[in-house]
CSV table of C-alpha atoms and ligand atoms in Angstrom, one decimal:
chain,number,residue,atom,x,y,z
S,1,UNK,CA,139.3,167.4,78.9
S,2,UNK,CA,138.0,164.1,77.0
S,3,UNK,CA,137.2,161.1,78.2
S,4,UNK,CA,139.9,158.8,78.3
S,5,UNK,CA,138.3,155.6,77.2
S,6,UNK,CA,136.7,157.0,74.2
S,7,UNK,CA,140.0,158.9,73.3
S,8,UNK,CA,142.0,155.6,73.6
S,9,UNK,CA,138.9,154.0,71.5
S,10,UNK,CA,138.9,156.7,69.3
S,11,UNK,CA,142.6,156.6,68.3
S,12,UNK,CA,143.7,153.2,68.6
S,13,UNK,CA,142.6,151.6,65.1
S,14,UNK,CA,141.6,147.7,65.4
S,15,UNK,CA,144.6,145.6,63.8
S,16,UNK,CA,141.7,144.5,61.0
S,17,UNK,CA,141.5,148.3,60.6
S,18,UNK,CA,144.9,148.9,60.0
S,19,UNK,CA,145.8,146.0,57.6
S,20,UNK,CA,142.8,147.3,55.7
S,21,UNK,CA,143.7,151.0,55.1
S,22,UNK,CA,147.5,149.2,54.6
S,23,UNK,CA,146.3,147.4,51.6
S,24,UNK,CA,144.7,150.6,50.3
S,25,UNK,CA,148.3,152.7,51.0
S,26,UNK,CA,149.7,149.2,49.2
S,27,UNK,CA,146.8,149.4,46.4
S,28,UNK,CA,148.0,152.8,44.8
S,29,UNK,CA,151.4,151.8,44.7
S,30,UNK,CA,151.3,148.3,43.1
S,31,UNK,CA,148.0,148.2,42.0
S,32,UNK,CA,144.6,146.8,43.4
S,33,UNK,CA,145.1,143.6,41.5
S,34,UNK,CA,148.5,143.2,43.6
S,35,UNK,CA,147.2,143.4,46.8
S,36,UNK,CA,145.4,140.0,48.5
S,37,UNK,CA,143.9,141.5,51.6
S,38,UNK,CA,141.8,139.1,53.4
S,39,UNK,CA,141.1,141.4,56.8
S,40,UNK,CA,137.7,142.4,56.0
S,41,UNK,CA,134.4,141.2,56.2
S,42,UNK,CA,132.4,142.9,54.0
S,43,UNK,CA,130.1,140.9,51.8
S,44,UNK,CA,131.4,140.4,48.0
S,45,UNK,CA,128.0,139.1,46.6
S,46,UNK,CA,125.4,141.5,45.7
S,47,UNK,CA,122.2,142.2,47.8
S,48,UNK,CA,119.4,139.8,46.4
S,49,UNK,CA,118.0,141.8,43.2
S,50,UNK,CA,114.7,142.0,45.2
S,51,UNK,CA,116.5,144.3,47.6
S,52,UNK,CA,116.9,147.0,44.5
S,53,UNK,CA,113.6,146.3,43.3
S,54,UNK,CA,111.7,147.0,46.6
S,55,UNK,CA,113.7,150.0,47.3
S,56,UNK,CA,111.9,151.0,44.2
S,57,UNK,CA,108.6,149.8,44.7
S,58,UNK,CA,108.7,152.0,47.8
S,59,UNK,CA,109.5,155.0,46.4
S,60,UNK,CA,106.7,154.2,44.3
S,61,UNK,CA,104.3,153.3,46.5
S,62,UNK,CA,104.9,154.2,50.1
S,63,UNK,CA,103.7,158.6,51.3
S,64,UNK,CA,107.1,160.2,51.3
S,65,UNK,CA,106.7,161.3,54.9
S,66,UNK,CA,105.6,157.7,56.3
S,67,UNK,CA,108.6,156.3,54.3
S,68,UNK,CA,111.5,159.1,55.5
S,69,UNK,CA,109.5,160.2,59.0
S,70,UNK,CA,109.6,158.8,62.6
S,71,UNK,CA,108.9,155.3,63.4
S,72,UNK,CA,108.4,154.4,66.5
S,73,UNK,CA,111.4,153.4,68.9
S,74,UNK,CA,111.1,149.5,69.0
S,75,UNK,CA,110.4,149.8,65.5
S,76,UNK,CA,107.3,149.5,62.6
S,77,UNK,CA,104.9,146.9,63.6
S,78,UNK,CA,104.5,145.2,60.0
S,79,UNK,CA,108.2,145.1,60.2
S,80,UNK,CA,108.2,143.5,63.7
S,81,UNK,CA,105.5,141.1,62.5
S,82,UNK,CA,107.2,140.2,59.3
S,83,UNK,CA,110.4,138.8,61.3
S,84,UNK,CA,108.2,137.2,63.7
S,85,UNK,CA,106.2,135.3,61.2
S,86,UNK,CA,109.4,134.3,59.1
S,87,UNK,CA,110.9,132.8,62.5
S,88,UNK,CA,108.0,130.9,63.4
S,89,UNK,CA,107.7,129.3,59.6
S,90,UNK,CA,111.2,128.6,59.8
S,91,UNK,CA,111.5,127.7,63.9
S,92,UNK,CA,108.3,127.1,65.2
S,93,UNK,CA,109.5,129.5,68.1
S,94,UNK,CA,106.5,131.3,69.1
S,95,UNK,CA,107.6,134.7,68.5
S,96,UNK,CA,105.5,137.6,68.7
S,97,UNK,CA,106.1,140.8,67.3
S,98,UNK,CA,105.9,142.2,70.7
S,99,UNK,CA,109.7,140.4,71.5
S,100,UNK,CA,111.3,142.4,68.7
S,101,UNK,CA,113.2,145.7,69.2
S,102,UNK,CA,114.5,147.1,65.8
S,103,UNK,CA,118.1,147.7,65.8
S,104,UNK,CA,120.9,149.8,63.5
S,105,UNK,CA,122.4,146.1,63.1
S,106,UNK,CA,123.7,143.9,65.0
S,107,UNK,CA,126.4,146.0,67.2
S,108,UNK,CA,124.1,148.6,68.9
S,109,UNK,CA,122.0,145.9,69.4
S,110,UNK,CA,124.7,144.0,71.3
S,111,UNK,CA,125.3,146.9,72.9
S,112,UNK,CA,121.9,147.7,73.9
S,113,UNK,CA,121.4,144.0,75.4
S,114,UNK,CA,125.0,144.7,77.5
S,115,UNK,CA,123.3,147.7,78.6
S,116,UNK,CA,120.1,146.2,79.8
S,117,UNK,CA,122.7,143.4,81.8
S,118,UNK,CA,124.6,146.1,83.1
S,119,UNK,CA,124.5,145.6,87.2
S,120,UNK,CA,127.1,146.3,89.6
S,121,UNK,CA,130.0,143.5,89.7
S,122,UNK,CA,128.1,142.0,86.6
S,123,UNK,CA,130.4,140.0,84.2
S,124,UNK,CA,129.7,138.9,80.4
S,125,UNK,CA,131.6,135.4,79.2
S,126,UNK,CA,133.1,135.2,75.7
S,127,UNK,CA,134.2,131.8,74.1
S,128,UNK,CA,137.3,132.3,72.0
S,129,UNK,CA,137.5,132.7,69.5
S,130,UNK,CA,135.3,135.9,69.7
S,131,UNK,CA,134.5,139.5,67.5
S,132,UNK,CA,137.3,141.7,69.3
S,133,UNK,CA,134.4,144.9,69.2
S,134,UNK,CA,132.6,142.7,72.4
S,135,UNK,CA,135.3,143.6,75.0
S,136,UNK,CA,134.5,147.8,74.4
S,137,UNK,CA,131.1,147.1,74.5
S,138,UNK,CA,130.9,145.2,77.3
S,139,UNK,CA,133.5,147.3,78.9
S,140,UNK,CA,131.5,150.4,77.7
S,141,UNK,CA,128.6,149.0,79.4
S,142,UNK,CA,130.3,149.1,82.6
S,143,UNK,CA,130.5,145.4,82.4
S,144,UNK,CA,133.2,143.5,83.4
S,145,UNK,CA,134.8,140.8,80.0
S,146,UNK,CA,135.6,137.5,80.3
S,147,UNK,CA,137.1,135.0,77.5
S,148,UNK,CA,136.8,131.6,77.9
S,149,UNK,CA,139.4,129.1,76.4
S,150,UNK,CA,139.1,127.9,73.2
S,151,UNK,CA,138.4,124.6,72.0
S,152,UNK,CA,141.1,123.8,69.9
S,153,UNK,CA,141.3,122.4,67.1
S,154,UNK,CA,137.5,122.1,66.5
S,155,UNK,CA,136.1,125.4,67.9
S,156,UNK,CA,133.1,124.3,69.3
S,157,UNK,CA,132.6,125.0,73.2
S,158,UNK,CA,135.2,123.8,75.7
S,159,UNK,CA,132.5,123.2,78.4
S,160,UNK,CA,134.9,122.3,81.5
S,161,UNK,CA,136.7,125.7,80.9
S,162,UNK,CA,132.8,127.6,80.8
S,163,UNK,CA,132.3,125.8,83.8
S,164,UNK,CA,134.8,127.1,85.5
S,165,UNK,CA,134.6,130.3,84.6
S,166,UNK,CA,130.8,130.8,85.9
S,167,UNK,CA,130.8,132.5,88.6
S,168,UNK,CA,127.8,134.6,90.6
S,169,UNK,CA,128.4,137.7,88.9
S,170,UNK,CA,128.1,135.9,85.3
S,171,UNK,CA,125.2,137.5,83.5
S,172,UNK,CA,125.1,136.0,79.9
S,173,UNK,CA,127.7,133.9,77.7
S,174,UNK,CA,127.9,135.2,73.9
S,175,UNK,CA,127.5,132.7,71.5
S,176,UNK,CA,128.3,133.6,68.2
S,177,UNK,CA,127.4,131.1,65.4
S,178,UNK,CA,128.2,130.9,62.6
S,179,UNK,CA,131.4,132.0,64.2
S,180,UNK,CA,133.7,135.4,63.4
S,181,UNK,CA,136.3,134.1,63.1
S,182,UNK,CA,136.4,130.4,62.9
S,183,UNK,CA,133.8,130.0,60.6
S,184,UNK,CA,132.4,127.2,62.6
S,185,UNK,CA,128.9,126.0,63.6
S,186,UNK,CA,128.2,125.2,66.7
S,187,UNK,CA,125.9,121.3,66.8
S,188,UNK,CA,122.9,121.1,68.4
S,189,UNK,CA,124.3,118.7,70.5
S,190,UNK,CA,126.9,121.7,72.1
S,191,UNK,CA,124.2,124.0,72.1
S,192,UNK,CA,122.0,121.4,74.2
S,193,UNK,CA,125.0,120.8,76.7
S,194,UNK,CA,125.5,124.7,76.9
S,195,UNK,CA,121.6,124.8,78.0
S,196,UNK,CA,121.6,122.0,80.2
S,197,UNK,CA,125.2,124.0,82.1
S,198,UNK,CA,123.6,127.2,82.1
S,199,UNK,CA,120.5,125.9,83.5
S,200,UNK,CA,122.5,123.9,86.2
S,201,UNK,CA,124.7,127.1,86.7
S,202,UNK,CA,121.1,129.9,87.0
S,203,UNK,CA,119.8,127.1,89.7
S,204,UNK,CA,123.4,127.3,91.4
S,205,UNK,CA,123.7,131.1,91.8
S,206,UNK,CA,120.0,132.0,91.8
S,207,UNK,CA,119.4,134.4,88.9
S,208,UNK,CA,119.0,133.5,85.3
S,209,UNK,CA,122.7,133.4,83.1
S,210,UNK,CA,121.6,134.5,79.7
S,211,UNK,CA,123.4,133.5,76.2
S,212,UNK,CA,123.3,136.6,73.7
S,213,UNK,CA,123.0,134.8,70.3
S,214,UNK,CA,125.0,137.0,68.0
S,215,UNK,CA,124.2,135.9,64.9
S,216,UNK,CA,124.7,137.9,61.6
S,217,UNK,CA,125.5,135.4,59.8
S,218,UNK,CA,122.9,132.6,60.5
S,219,UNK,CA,121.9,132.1,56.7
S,220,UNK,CA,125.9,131.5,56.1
S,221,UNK,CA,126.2,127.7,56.5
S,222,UNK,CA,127.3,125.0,54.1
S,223,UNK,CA,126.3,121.8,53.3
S,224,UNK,CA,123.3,121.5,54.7
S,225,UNK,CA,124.5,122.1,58.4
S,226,UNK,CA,122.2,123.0,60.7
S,227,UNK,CA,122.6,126.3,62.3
S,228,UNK,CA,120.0,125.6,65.2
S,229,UNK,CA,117.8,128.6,66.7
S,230,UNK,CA,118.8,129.0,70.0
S,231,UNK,CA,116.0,130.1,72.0
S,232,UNK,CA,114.0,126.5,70.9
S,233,UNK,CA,116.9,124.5,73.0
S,234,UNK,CA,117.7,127.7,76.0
S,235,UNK,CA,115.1,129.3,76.7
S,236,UNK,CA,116.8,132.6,78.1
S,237,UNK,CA,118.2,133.5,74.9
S,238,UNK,CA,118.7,136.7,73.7
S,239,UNK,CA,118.7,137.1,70.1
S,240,UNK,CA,120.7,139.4,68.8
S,241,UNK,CA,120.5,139.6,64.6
S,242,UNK,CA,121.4,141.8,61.6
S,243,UNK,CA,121.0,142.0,57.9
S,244,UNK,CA,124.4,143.2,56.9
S,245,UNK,CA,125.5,139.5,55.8
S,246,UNK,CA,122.8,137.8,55.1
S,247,UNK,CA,121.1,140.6,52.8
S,248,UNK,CA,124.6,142.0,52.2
S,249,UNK,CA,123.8,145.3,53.6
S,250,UNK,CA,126.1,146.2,56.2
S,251,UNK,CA,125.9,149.5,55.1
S,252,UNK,CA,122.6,150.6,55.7
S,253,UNK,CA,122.2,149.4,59.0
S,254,UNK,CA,119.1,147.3,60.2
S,255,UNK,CA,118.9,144.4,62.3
S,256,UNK,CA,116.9,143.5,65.3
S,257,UNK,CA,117.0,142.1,69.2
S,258,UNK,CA,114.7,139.1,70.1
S,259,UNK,CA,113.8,138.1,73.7
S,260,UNK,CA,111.6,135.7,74.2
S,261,UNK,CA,109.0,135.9,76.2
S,262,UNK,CA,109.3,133.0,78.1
S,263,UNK,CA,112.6,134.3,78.8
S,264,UNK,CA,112.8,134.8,83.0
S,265,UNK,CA,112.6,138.2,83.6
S,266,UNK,CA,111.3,138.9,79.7
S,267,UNK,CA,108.7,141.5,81.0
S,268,UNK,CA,111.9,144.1,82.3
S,269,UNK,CA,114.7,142.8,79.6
S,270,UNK,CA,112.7,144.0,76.5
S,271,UNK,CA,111.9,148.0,78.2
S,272,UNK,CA,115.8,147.2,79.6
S,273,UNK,CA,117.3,147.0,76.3
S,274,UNK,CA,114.9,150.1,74.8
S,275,UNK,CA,115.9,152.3,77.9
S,276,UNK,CA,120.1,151.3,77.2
S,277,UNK,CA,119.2,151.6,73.5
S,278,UNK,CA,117.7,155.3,74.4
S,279,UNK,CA,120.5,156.1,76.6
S,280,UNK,CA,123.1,155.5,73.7
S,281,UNK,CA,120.4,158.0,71.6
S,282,UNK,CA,118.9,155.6,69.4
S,283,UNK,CA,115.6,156.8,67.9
S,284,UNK,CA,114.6,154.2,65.5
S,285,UNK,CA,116.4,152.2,63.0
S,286,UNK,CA,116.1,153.9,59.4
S,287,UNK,CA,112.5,154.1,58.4
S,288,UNK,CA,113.1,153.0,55.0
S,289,UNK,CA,114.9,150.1,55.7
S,290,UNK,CA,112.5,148.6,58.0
S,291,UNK,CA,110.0,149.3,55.7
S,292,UNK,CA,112.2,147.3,52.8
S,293,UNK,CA,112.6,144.1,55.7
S,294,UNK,CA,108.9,144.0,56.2
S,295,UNK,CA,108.9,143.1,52.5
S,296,UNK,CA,112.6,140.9,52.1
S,297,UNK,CA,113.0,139.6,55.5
S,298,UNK,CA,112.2,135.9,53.8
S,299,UNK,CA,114.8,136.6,51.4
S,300,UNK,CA,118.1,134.1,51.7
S,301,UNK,CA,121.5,134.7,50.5
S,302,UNK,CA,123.2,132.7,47.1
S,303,UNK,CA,125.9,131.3,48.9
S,304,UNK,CA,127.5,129.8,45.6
S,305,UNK,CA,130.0,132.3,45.5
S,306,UNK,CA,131.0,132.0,49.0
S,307,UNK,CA,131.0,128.0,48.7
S,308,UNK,CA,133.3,128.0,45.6
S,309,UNK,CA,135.8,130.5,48.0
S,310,UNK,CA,135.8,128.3,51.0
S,311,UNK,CA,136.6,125.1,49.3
S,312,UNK,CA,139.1,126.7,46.9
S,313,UNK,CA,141.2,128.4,49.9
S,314,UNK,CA,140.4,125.7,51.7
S,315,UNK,CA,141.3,122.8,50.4
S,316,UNK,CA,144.4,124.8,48.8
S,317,UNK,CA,145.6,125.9,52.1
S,318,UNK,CA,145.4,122.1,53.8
S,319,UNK,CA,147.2,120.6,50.3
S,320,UNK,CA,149.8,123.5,51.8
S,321,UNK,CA,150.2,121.9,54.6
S,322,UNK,CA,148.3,125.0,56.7
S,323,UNK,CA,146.0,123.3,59.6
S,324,UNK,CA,142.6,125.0,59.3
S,325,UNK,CA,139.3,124.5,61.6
S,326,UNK,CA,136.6,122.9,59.5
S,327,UNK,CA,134.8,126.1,58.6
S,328,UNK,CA,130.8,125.3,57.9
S,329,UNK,CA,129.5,129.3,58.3
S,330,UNK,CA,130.1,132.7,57.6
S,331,UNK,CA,133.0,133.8,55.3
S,332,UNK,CA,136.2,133.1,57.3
S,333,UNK,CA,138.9,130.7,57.8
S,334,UNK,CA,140.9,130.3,60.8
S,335,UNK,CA,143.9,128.8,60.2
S,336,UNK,CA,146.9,127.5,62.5
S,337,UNK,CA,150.2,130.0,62.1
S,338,UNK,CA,153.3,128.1,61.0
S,339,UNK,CA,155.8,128.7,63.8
S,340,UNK,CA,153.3,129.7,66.4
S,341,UNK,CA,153.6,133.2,66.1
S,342,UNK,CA,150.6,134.9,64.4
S,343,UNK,CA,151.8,138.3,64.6
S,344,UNK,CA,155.2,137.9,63.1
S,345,UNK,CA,153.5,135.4,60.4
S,346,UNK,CA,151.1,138.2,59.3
S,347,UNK,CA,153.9,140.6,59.0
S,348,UNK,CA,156.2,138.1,57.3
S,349,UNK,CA,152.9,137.9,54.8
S,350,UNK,CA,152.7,141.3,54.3
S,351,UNK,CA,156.1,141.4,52.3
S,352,UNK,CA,153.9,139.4,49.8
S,353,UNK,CA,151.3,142.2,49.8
S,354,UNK,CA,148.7,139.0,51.2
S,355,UNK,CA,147.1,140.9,54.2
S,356,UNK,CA,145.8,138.4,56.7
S,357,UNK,CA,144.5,139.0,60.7
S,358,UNK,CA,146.3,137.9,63.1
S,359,UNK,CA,144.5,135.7,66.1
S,360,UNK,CA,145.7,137.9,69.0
S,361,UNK,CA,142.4,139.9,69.2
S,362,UNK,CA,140.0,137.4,68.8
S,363,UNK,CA,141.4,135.8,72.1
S,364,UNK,CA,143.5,132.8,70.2
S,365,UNK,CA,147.0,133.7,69.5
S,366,UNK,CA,148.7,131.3,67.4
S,367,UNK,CA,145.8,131.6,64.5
S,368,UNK,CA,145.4,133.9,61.8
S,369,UNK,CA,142.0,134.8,60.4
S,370,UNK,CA,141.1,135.1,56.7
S,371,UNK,CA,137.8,136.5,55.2
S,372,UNK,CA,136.6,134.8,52.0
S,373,UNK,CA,134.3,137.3,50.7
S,374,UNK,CA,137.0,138.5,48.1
S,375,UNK,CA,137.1,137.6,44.1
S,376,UNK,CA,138.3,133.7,43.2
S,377,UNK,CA,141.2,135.6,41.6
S,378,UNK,CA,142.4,136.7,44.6
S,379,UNK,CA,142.2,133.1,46.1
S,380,UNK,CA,143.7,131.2,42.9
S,381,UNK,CA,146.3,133.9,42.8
S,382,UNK,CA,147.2,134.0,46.4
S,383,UNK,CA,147.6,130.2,47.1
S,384,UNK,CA,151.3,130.1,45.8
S,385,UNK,CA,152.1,133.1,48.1
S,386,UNK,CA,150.5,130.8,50.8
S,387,UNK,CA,152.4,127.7,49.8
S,388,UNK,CA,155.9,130.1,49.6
S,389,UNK,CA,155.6,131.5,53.3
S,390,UNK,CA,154.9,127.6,55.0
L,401,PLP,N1,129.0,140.3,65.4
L,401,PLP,C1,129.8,139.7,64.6
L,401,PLP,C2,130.3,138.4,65.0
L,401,PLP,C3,130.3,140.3,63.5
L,401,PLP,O1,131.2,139.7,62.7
L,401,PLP,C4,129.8,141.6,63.1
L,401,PLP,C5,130.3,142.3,61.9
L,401,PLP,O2,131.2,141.9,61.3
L,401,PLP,C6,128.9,142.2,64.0
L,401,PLP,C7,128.5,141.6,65.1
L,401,PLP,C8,128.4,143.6,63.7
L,401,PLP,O3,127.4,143.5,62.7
L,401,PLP,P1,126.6,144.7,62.2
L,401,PLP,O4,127.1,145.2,60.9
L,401,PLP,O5,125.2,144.2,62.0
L,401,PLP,O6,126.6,145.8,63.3
């Protein structure tokens, strides 16, 4: 006998999934170059050459069996110092290594913080649009999901509709800015109202509601927006971060949980999330990696690449005709389906070989997501396969 759950997990591939290893079937038969997927997020710009470089250094300079062996479970303290020093210099935030709790990105670390939350009766709030992997780990958690309408056409927070959907068993709200999928920022001046709600809300029901700031891609913002650091404006913020965009190493990884001391209830949430961390067999992020963030941390992306995507497919869609959310982060576009219906406009795209995501999973049906991160080819190639299906 197997568990259910994880069997249905297990076997059902995400709809991203699926258009992904479509474009591969698609790729051997009409060639790579034929093929315009835009399902998957995985960075297209290299990791910073520093990255490489330090990799070497530490083979170099680091005792073989401190660099492969053991660290401890929250993680190496230059490593936890490292991130805490960056913050401050960049936040002014006050953090202390002693907040930090080295993850293997930012997913377990989600789940590990959904874990520590997880009471009886206890709910999680999601705004749409929202990463579709937060309902099985919330779920997995033995927490209950909840998505909260979106705020079309902007994307920012629909505030009434949060409101509403508070209730005593709420534990924490995920915020997720830069957004997956909109590819919006949430202002300071959202983020502030959020706070001042949540506050309101903890005073209400008499136990602190938490936001879980999910935020891979935090370096990924345009024109100078500001991607504010949430903990400075809510104090019971729990950070939840990872290198896999903003050093473009998905692969390897490393990321970290924050919660800030002067969180309510700090003093259990930190042990909380290394006891659900331990329960899901964690044992320490990978050795080496740490090792390499204690030394890159500081390190920001070149966004060039991604800028040049975004306006391109951008402004090409909107000279289309396509209605598209502003998008000032990450490396996605989330873009109104002609006719309404997302899932028969992805498959209706899919005769052109141009692989695109369809809202439904993300909690907004009636969108369709695209990632950027692909070659300007792609983009400049794609756009009259775009203009054809409006
Ligand atoms: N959260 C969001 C919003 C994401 O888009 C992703 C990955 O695409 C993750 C979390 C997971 O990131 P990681 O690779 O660090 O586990």
């Amino acid at each position: 006998m197997v568990n259910e759950q994880a069997y249905a997990l297990g076997t059902k591939r995400s709809c991203i999934r699926e258009l992904f290893e479509y474009g591969r079937m698609r790729a051997a038969i009409v060639g790579a170059d034929k093929v315009y997927d835009y399902s998957l997020g995985n960075p297209s710009i290299p990791a910073p050459k520093e990255v490489n470089e330090t990799i070497a250094a530490l083979l170099q300079d680091t005792d073989s069996l401190a660099l492969h062996g053991y660290t401890s479970a929250v993680g190496d303290l230059a490593t936890r110092q490292a991130i805490a020093d960056d913050l401050n210099a960049r936040y002014d935030a006050g953090v202390n290594a002693a907040d930090l709790f080295i993850t293997c990105g930012a997913a377990p670390g989600l789940c590990a913080v959904f874990g520590a939350l997880a009471v009886p009766g206890g709910e999680i709030l999601a705004i749409a649009p929202y990463f579709p992997e937060y309902r099985p780990f919330v779920e997995s958690a033995g927490l209950t999901f909840k998505a909260v309408t979106p705020d079309v056409p902007d994307f920012q927070i629909r505030l009434d509709a949060l409101a509403e959907a508070i209730t005593e068993n709420t534990q924490a709200i995920i915020v997720n800015s830069p957004n997956n999928p909109a590819g919006t920022v949430y202002s300071r001046q959202t983020l502030t109202a959020l706070g001042a709600l949540l506050t309101e809300k903890s005073k209400e029901f008499g136990h602190p509601i938490y936001i879980i700031s999910d935020e891979p891609y935090r370096e990924l913002a345009y024109d100078g927006t500001e991607v504010p650091f949430i903990p400075t404006i809510y104090k019971n913020t729990i950070v939840c971060y990872s290198y896999s965009k903003s050093l473009s190493l998905p692969g390897e990884r490393i990321g970290y949980v924050y919660v800030p001391q002067q969180a309510d209830d700090a003093k259990a949430l930190l042990p909380a999330v290394a006891g659900a961390a331990r329960s899901m067999g964690h044992v320490c992020a990978p050795s080496m990696w740490q090792k390499l963030i204690a030394r890159c941390t500081h390190l920001r992306p070149d966004l060039e690449s991604y800028d040049i995507n975004r306006r391109t497919l951008y402004e090409g869609l909107v000279k289309a005709g396509y209605r598209v959310a502003k998008p000032d982060g990450a490396f996605y576009l989330f873009v109104e389906a002609p006719g309404g219906d997302a899932k028969a406009f992805s498959e209706k795209a899919k005769e052109k070989d141009l692989l695109i995501v369809p809202g439904d999973d993300f909690g907004c049906p009636g969108y369709f997501r695209l990632c950027y991160c692909v070659s300007l080819r792609q983009i400049t190639e794609s756009l009259p396969l775009f203009a054809e299906l409006i």
